[in-house]
mmCIF file of C-alpha atoms and ligand atoms in Angstrom:
data_model
loop_
_atom_site.group_PDB
_atom_site.id
_atom_site.type_symbol
_atom_site.label_atom_id
_atom_site.label_comp_id
_atom_site.label_asym_id
_atom_site.label_seq_id
_atom_site.Cartn_x
_atom_site.Cartn_y
_atom_site.Cartn_z
ATOM 1 C CA MET A 1 12.508 2.926 21.312
ATOM 2 C CA LYS A 2 9.117 1.186 21.437
ATOM 3 C CA VAL A 3 6.779 0.114 18.877
ATOM 4 C CA VAL A 4 3.031 0.879 18.929
ATOM 5 C CA CYS A 5 0.502 0.515 16.190
ATOM 6 C CA THR A 6 -3.443 1.291 15.350
ATOM 7 C CA GLU A 7 -5.909 -1.482 15.190
ATOM 8 C CA LYS A 8 -5.657 -2.586 11.685
ATOM 9 C CA SER A 9 -1.797 -2.647 11.504
ATOM 10 C CA GLN A 10 -1.442 -4.959 14.608
ATOM 11 C CA VAL A 11 0.037 -8.002 12.802
ATOM 12 C CA LEU A 12 2.550 -5.789 10.689
ATOM 13 C CA GLY A 13 3.261 -3.706 13.727
ATOM 14 C CA SER A 14 4.353 -6.592 15.784
ATOM 15 C CA LYS A 15 6.506 -8.052 12.913
ATOM 16 C CA VAL A 16 8.281 -4.880 12.704
ATOM 17 C CA ALA A 17 9.002 -4.883 16.419
ATOM 18 C CA LYS A 18 10.239 -8.462 16.291
ATOM 19 C CA ALA A 19 12.524 -7.485 13.095
ATOM 20 C CA LEU A 20 14.011 -4.660 15.090
ATOM 21 C CA ASP A 21 14.034 -6.525 18.312
ATOM 22 C CA LEU A 22 11.966 -3.761 20.076
ATOM 23 C CA PRO A 23 9.221 -3.767 22.701
ATOM 24 C CA PHE A 24 5.852 -3.916 21.329
ATOM 25 C CA VAL A 25 3.287 -1.935 23.283
ATOM 26 C CA TYR A 26 -0.305 -3.300 23.610
ATOM 27 C CA SER A 27 -3.101 -0.823 23.175
ATOM 28 C CA GLN A 28 -6.994 -1.042 23.713
ATOM 29 C CA PHE A 29 -9.368 0.310 21.134
ATOM 30 C CA LYS A 30 -13.032 0.939 21.747
ATOM 31 C CA ALA A 31 -15.791 2.936 20.454
ATOM 32 C CA PHE A 32 -18.110 5.103 22.705
ATOM 33 C CA PRO A 33 -21.917 4.635 22.239
ATOM 34 C CA ASP A 34 -22.145 7.642 19.883
ATOM 35 C CA GLY A 35 -19.337 6.148 17.641
ATOM 36 C CA GLU A 36 -16.449 8.193 18.746
ATOM 37 C CA LEU A 37 -13.232 6.465 19.048
ATOM 38 C CA TYR A 38 -11.393 5.687 21.969
ATOM 39 C CA LEU A 39 -7.972 4.230 22.740
ATOM 40 C CA LYS A 40 -5.524 3.682 25.302
ATOM 41 C CA THR A 41 -1.890 2.687 25.115
ATOM 42 C CA GLY A 42 0.706 1.288 27.380
ATOM 43 C CA SER A 43 3.640 3.273 28.646
ATOM 44 C CA LEU A 44 5.519 5.018 26.082
ATOM 45 C CA ASP A 45 8.593 7.085 26.709
ATOM 46 C CA GLY A 46 11.509 8.533 24.692
ATOM 47 C CA GLU A 47 11.371 7.442 20.938
ATOM 48 C CA THR A 48 8.282 5.665 19.458
ATOM 49 C CA LEU A 49 7.665 3.747 16.199
ATOM 50 C CA LEU A 50 4.022 4.185 15.153
ATOM 51 C CA VAL A 51 2.909 1.808 12.749
ATOM 52 C CA SER A 52 -0.412 2.709 10.988
ATOM 53 C CA SER A 53 -1.948 2.181 7.704
ATOM 54 C CA THR A 54 -5.102 4.589 7.017
ATOM 55 C CA ALA A 55 -7.023 2.420 4.699
ATOM 56 C CA ASP A 56 -10.252 3.599 6.145
ATOM 57 C CA ASN A 57 -11.419 6.745 8.071
ATOM 58 C CA GLU A 58 -11.630 5.175 11.179
ATOM 59 C CA SER A 59 -7.853 4.086 11.080
ATOM 60 C CA LEU A 60 -7.276 7.612 10.139
ATOM 61 C CA VAL A 61 -8.926 9.059 13.262
ATOM 62 C CA GLN A 62 -7.262 6.329 15.359
ATOM 63 C CA LEU A 63 -3.930 7.412 14.106
ATOM 64 C CA LEU A 64 -4.640 11.002 15.047
ATOM 65 C CA LEU A 65 -5.639 10.038 18.462
ATOM 66 C CA MET A 66 -2.760 7.718 18.911
ATOM 67 C CA ILE A 67 -0.233 10.497 17.866
ATOM 68 C CA ASP A 68 -1.725 12.689 20.656
ATOM 69 C CA ALA A 69 -1.563 9.486 23.136
ATOM 70 C CA CYS A 70 2.162 9.331 22.282
ATOM 71 C CA ASP A 71 2.552 13.064 23.215
ATOM 72 C CA ALA A 72 5.745 13.239 25.014
ATOM 73 C CA SER A 73 7.668 10.955 22.668
ATOM 74 C CA ASP A 74 9.801 11.492 19.472
ATOM 75 C CA ILE A 75 7.501 9.634 16.909
ATOM 76 C CA THR A 76 8.815 8.075 13.670
ATOM 77 C CA LEU A 77 5.504 7.530 11.864
ATOM 78 C CA VAL A 78 5.351 4.421 9.483
ATOM 79 C CA LEU A 79 2.358 4.777 7.023
ATOM 80 C CA PRO A 80 2.416 1.450 5.373
ATOM 81 C CA TYR A 81 -0.638 2.444 3.247
ATOM 82 C CA MET A 82 -1.566 6.059 3.090
ATOM 83 C CA GLY A 83 -5.150 6.551 2.280
ATOM 84 C CA TYR A 84 -6.304 9.764 0.178
ATOM 85 C CA ALA A 85 -2.883 9.776 -1.559
ATOM 86 C CA ARG A 86 -4.405 9.095 -4.910
ATOM 87 C CA GLN A 87 -6.281 12.582 -4.877
ATOM 88 C CA ASP A 88 -2.797 14.093 -5.218
ATOM 89 C CA LYS A 89 -4.124 17.094 -7.231
ATOM 90 C CA ARG A 90 -7.058 19.289 -7.699
ATOM 91 C CA PHE A 91 -8.766 17.551 -10.731
ATOM 92 C CA ASN A 92 -11.671 19.722 -10.711
ATOM 93 C CA ASP A 93 -12.468 23.086 -9.109
ATOM 94 C CA GLY A 94 -13.721 22.959 -5.791
ATOM 95 C CA GLU A 95 -11.907 19.703 -4.773
ATOM 96 C CA PRO A 96 -9.385 19.390 -2.070
ATOM 97 C CA VAL A 97 -5.755 17.918 -2.698
ATOM 98 C CA SER A 98 -6.768 15.265 -0.105
ATOM 99 C CA GLY A 99 -3.294 13.952 0.037
ATOM 100 C CA ARG A 100 -1.944 17.222 1.061
ATOM 101 C CA ALA A 101 -4.703 17.587 3.660
ATOM 102 C CA VAL A 102 -3.917 14.152 5.238
ATOM 103 C CA ALA A 103 -0.106 14.702 5.097
ATOM 104 C CA ARG A 104 -0.511 18.025 6.868
ATOM 105 C CA ALA A 105 -2.802 16.747 9.677
ATOM 106 C CA LEU A 106 -0.395 13.817 10.443
ATOM 107 C CA SER A 107 2.628 16.105 10.432
ATOM 108 C CA ALA A 108 1.511 17.776 13.581
ATOM 109 C CA GLY A 109 3.181 15.694 16.474
ATOM 110 C CA VAL A 110 5.532 13.381 14.633
ATOM 111 C CA SER A 111 9.332 13.890 13.727
ATOM 112 C CA ARG A 112 9.512 12.065 10.626
ATOM 113 C CA VAL A 113 7.507 9.788 8.143
ATOM 114 C CA ILE A 114 8.206 6.487 6.308
ATOM 115 C CA THR A 115 5.624 5.583 3.622
ATOM 116 C CA VAL A 116 5.569 2.267 1.512
ATOM 117 C CA ASN A 117 5.174 2.457 -2.155
ATOM 118 C CA ILE A 118 3.113 5.820 -1.857
ATOM 119 C CA HIS A 119 0.774 6.119 -4.929
ATOM 120 C CA GLU A 120 2.154 9.527 -5.912
ATOM 121 C CA SER A 121 5.647 10.644 -4.423
ATOM 122 C CA THR A 122 4.737 14.360 -4.869
ATOM 123 C CA VAL A 123 2.504 13.738 -1.723
ATOM 124 C CA LEU A 124 5.635 13.344 0.443
ATOM 125 C CA SER A 125 6.521 17.100 -0.055
ATOM 126 C CA HIS A 126 3.266 18.037 1.759
ATOM 127 C CA PHE A 127 4.525 16.500 5.078
ATOM 128 C CA ARG A 128 5.864 19.229 7.203
ATOM 129 C CA VAL A 129 8.482 16.975 8.481
ATOM 130 C CA PRO A 130 11.147 14.833 6.722
ATOM 131 C CA ALA A 131 9.243 11.965 4.685
ATOM 132 C CA ALA A 132 10.627 9.117 2.643
ATOM 133 C CA ASP A 133 9.087 6.356 0.779
ATOM 134 C CA ILE A 134 10.317 2.661 0.615
ATOM 135 C CA THR A 135 9.415 -0.091 -2.086
ATOM 136 C CA LEU A 136 8.436 -3.766 -1.662
ATOM 137 C CA ALA A 137 9.925 -4.336 -5.083
ATOM 138 C CA PRO A 138 12.199 -7.022 -3.599
ATOM 139 C CA GLU A 139 9.439 -8.758 -1.662
ATOM 140 C CA MET A 140 7.205 -8.977 -4.586
ATOM 141 C CA ALA A 141 10.160 -10.261 -6.889
ATOM 142 C CA ALA A 142 10.654 -13.075 -4.307
ATOM 143 C CA TRP A 143 6.972 -13.925 -4.326
ATOM 144 C CA ILE A 144 6.988 -14.086 -8.225
ATOM 145 C CA ARG A 145 9.926 -16.280 -8.214
ATOM 146 C CA GLY A 146 7.910 -18.720 -5.943
ATOM 147 C CA LEU A 147 5.291 -19.155 -8.554
ATOM 148 C CA GLY A 148 7.921 -21.206 -10.427
ATOM 149 C CA CYS A 149 6.626 -19.697 -13.887
ATOM 150 C CA ASP A 150 8.631 -20.222 -16.855
ATOM 151 C CA GLU A 151 10.195 -16.697 -17.642
ATOM 152 C CA PRO A 152 7.255 -14.844 -16.508
ATOM 153 C CA LEU A 153 6.456 -11.493 -18.240
ATOM 154 C CA ILE A 154 6.018 -8.600 -15.609
ATOM 155 C CA LEU A 155 3.315 -6.423 -16.857
ATOM 156 C CA ALA A 156 2.103 -2.998 -15.595
ATOM 157 C CA PRO A 157 -1.521 -2.170 -16.383
ATOM 158 C CA ASP A 158 -0.790 1.416 -17.340
ATOM 159 C CA LYS A 159 2.146 3.771 -17.836
ATOM 160 C CA GLY A 160 2.099 5.093 -14.129
ATOM 161 C CA ALA A 161 2.703 1.495 -12.894
ATOM 162 C CA ALA A 162 5.630 0.669 -15.570
ATOM 163 C CA ARG A 163 8.578 1.785 -13.433
ATOM 164 C CA PHE A 164 7.403 -0.263 -10.570
ATOM 165 C CA ALA A 165 7.053 -3.281 -12.783
ATOM 166 C CA ALA A 166 10.414 -2.496 -14.309
ATOM 167 C CA ASP A 167 11.985 -2.439 -10.785
ATOM 168 C CA ILE A 168 10.453 -5.942 -9.861
ATOM 169 C CA ALA A 169 11.489 -7.423 -13.542
ATOM 170 C CA LYS A 170 14.994 -6.191 -12.977
ATOM 171 C CA ILE A 171 15.559 -8.088 -9.637
ATOM 172 C CA GLY A 172 14.171 -11.252 -11.299
ATOM 173 C CA GLY A 173 15.969 -10.872 -14.593
ATOM 174 C CA TRP A 174 12.604 -10.889 -16.352
ATOM 175 C CA GLU A 175 10.901 -9.173 -19.290
ATOM 176 C CA THR A 176 8.543 -6.251 -18.574
ATOM 177 C CA ASP A 177 5.983 -4.234 -20.523
ATOM 178 C CA HIS A 178 3.110 -2.051 -19.847
ATOM 179 C CA LEU A 179 -0.596 -1.764 -21.105
ATOM 180 C CA SER A 180 -2.420 1.677 -21.577
ATOM 181 C CA LYS A 181 -5.192 2.311 -19.348
ATOM 182 C CA THR A 182 -8.076 5.151 -19.362
ATOM 183 C CA ARG A 183 -10.223 5.382 -16.348
ATOM 184 C CA LEU A 184 -13.967 5.528 -17.204
ATOM 185 C CA SER A 185 -15.214 5.518 -13.485
ATOM 186 C CA GLY A 186 -14.157 4.697 -10.036
ATOM 187 C CA GLU A 187 -14.870 0.774 -11.049
ATOM 188 C CA GLU A 188 -14.483 0.824 -14.879
ATOM 189 C CA VAL A 189 -11.291 1.152 -16.926
ATOM 190 C CA ARG A 190 -10.766 0.779 -20.630
ATOM 191 C CA ILE A 191 -7.307 -0.731 -21.631
ATOM 192 C CA ALA A 192 -6.075 -0.082 -25.105
ATOM 193 C CA PRO A 193 -5.685 -2.957 -27.549
ATOM 194 C CA SER A 194 -2.337 -4.465 -26.610
ATOM 195 C CA THR A 195 0.673 -5.097 -28.602
ATOM 196 C CA VAL A 196 2.039 -7.344 -25.871
ATOM 197 C CA ASP A 197 2.229 -10.953 -27.137
ATOM 198 C CA ALA A 198 0.668 -12.855 -24.425
ATOM 199 C CA GLY A 199 0.510 -16.228 -26.261
ATOM 200 C CA GLY A 200 1.476 -19.095 -24.196
ATOM 201 C CA ARG A 201 3.067 -16.953 -21.728
ATOM 202 C CA ASP A 202 2.865 -16.834 -17.850
ATOM 203 C CA ILE A 203 2.115 -13.088 -16.928
ATOM 204 C CA VAL A 204 2.233 -11.341 -13.545
ATOM 205 C CA ILE A 205 0.456 -7.981 -13.466
ATOM 206 C CA THR A 206 1.895 -5.785 -10.872
ATOM 207 C CA ASP A 207 0.422 -2.546 -9.588
ATOM 208 C CA ASP A 208 0.708 -0.408 -6.396
ATOM 209 C CA ILE A 209 -2.911 -0.760 -5.475
ATOM 210 C CA ILE A 210 -5.742 -3.164 -6.086
ATOM 211 C CA SER A 211 -8.837 -1.210 -5.258
ATOM 212 C CA THR A 212 -12.029 -2.476 -6.930
ATOM 213 C CA GLY A 213 -10.058 -4.858 -9.202
ATOM 214 C CA GLY A 214 -11.414 -3.196 -12.312
ATOM 215 C CA THR A 215 -8.125 -2.471 -13.662
ATOM 216 C CA LEU A 216 -6.668 -5.981 -13.187
ATOM 217 C CA ALA A 217 -9.709 -7.828 -14.354
ATOM 218 C CA THR A 218 -10.057 -5.943 -17.521
ATOM 219 C CA ALA A 219 -6.263 -6.479 -18.153
ATOM 220 C CA ALA A 220 -6.518 -10.190 -17.227
ATOM 221 C CA GLY A 221 -9.369 -10.750 -19.703
ATOM 222 C CA MET A 222 -7.422 -9.100 -22.648
ATOM 223 C CA LEU A 223 -4.323 -11.241 -21.679
ATOM 224 C CA LYS A 224 -6.241 -14.387 -21.533
ATOM 225 C CA GLU A 225 -8.215 -13.717 -24.865
ATOM 226 C CA GLY A 226 -4.530 -13.079 -26.252
ATOM 227 C CA GLY A 227 -3.782 -16.701 -25.275
ATOM 228 C CA ALA A 228 -1.826 -16.294 -21.916
ATOM 229 C CA ARG A 229 -1.100 -19.538 -20.193
ATOM 230 C CA SER A 230 -1.686 -18.085 -16.754
ATOM 231 C CA VAL A 231 -2.262 -14.624 -15.537
ATOM 232 C CA HIS A 232 -1.387 -13.787 -11.851
ATOM 233 C CA ALA A 233 -1.866 -10.505 -10.044
ATOM 234 C CA ALA A 234 0.526 -8.777 -7.269
ATOM 235 C CA CYS A 235 -0.036 -5.620 -5.641
ATOM 236 C CA VAL A 236 1.550 -3.767 -2.679
ATOM 237 C CA HIS A 237 -1.738 -2.528 -1.095
ATOM 238 C CA GLY A 238 -4.715 -4.797 -1.375
ATOM 239 C CA VAL A 239 -7.555 -2.434 -0.704
ATOM 240 C CA PHE A 240 -10.193 -4.921 -2.404
ATOM 241 C CA ALA A 241 -12.933 -2.451 -2.251
ATOM 242 C CA SER A 242 -16.472 -3.331 -3.447
ATOM 243 C CA GLY A 243 -15.647 -7.075 -3.688
ATOM 244 C CA GLY A 244 -12.472 -6.385 -5.436
ATOM 245 C CA PHE A 245 -10.642 -9.765 -4.413
ATOM 246 C CA ALA A 246 -13.759 -11.845 -5.449
ATOM 247 C CA ARG A 247 -13.892 -9.835 -8.803
ATOM 248 C CA LEU A 248 -10.343 -11.013 -9.492
ATOM 249 C CA ALA A 249 -10.899 -14.534 -8.507
ATOM 250 C CA SER A 250 -13.964 -14.739 -10.751
ATOM 251 C CA ALA A 251 -12.030 -13.280 -13.533
ATOM 252 C CA GLY A 252 -9.982 -16.288 -13.800
ATOM 253 C CA LEU A 253 -6.612 -15.031 -12.324
ATOM 254 C CA ALA A 254 -4.425 -17.840 -11.285
ATOM 255 C CA SER A 255 -3.497 -16.005 -7.953
ATOM 256 C CA VAL A 256 -4.069 -12.609 -6.481
ATOM 257 C CA ALA A 257 -1.498 -11.536 -3.922
ATOM 258 C CA ALA A 258 -0.985 -8.348 -1.753
ATOM 259 C CA SER A 259 1.449 -7.336 1.044
ATOM 260 C CA ASP A 260 0.543 -6.656 4.539
ATOM 261 C CA THR A 261 0.326 -2.921 4.364
ATOM 262 C CA ILE A 262 -3.212 -3.508 4.389
ATOM 263 C CA GLU A 263 -3.867 -6.907 6.396
ATOM 264 C CA SER A 264 -6.052 -9.602 5.033
ATOM 265 C CA ALA A 265 -5.976 -13.333 4.111
ATOM 266 C CA ALA A 266 -4.464 -12.188 0.705
ATOM 267 C CA SER A 267 -1.156 -10.858 2.390
ATOM 268 C CA ALA A 268 1.208 -13.030 0.823
ATOM 269 C CA TYR A 269 4.380 -11.022 1.625
ATOM 270 C CA SER A 270 5.409 -8.635 4.474
ATOM 271 C CA ALA A 271 6.588 -5.045 4.434
ATOM 272 C CA ALA A 272 8.036 -5.704 7.837
ATOM 273 C CA GLU A 273 11.669 -6.250 6.987
ATOM 274 C CA MET A 274 11.732 -3.137 4.646
ATOM 275 C CA ILE A 275 10.369 -1.157 7.119
ATOM 276 C CA ALA A 276 12.878 -2.327 9.686
ATOM 277 C CA ALA A 277 15.524 -1.737 7.466
ATOM 278 C CA ALA A 278 14.399 1.938 6.748
ATOM 279 C CA VAL A 279 14.136 2.604 10.475
ATOM 280 C CA ARG A 280 17.572 1.051 11.138
ATOM 281 C CA LYS A 281 19.148 3.615 8.565
HETATM 282 C C1 R5P B 301 -3.943 3.810 -10.159
HETATM 283 O O1 R5P B 301 -3.204 4.512 -10.845
HETATM 284 C C2 R5P B 301 -3.450 2.611 -9.290
HETATM 285 O O2 R5P B 301 -2.056 2.553 -9.652
HETATM 286 C C3 R5P B 301 -4.188 1.414 -9.469
HETATM 287 O O3 R5P B 301 -4.064 1.108 -10.830
HETATM 288 C C4 R5P B 301 -5.576 1.515 -9.098
HETATM 289 O O4 R5P B 301 -5.779 2.281 -7.840
HETATM 290 C C5 R5P B 301 -6.394 0.298 -9.183
HETATM 291 O O5 R5P B 301 -7.690 0.560 -8.970
HETATM 292 P P1 R5P B 301 -8.989 -0.365 -9.250
HETATM 293 O O6 R5P B 301 -8.460 -1.864 -8.483
HETATM 294 O O7 R5P B 301 -10.193 -0.038 -8.679
HETATM 295 O O8 R5P B 301 -8.905 -0.506 -10.749
#
């Protein structure tokens, strides 16, 4: 088996190859003058492990091209971050189920799929090949332990994220709770007055995705008003759209951390070992 990746997953891809002690194949990426994408990968044969997040449309097209370039091989596709998975149903008439459209498109040419903390697990059923999700709860728990907080409260910003927060809290033996969020627009949310006693506590808000940072900035503001000693933010997928990281930094969060499913300077823990373990299985 050889490991190959698309352009924006090159650090994670190389770490996965190292963790599995597999050859890592170098690929070239370019764009034609009209903007169409081009890539050329090194020699692949037999089995291929393809690591590619699709955090933006270019990465999604690169991935489609890469699957075609790997034509002759048996491909295990690792989607550390799967874009479009948040549109997991038709919210209004005339809309696509975007997660389904992407899952179907990516199924053509691969043998199996591994995702990492996919936003909505029902999307897995839209792949036309076996698909399984893995969680970075252990990595995030290790990072939280490293903060050295005194009995941190692991807080989910909404009910949908409560299970993930509970998984992390269980690993560390910490207390957990959740807030109640209503989304007002793509960037704004309302969080209901909380019964969480934040007074004097170190709080880590955990979520699968930080996109615009609206959710966590609102939650952090409320917790600080409630007397929290410190508020940290930790997520799996640091999308940081529309200045999301800066929004959080300016909201007075003590730290903002993400994994390398989307590679950035905020990547504080890696998905590589968990992906390698899933591939070994
Ligand atoms: C939504 O349910 C997700 O779990 C995140 O809470 C959401 O994507 C965060 O978005 P934003 O950072 O734009 O508030």
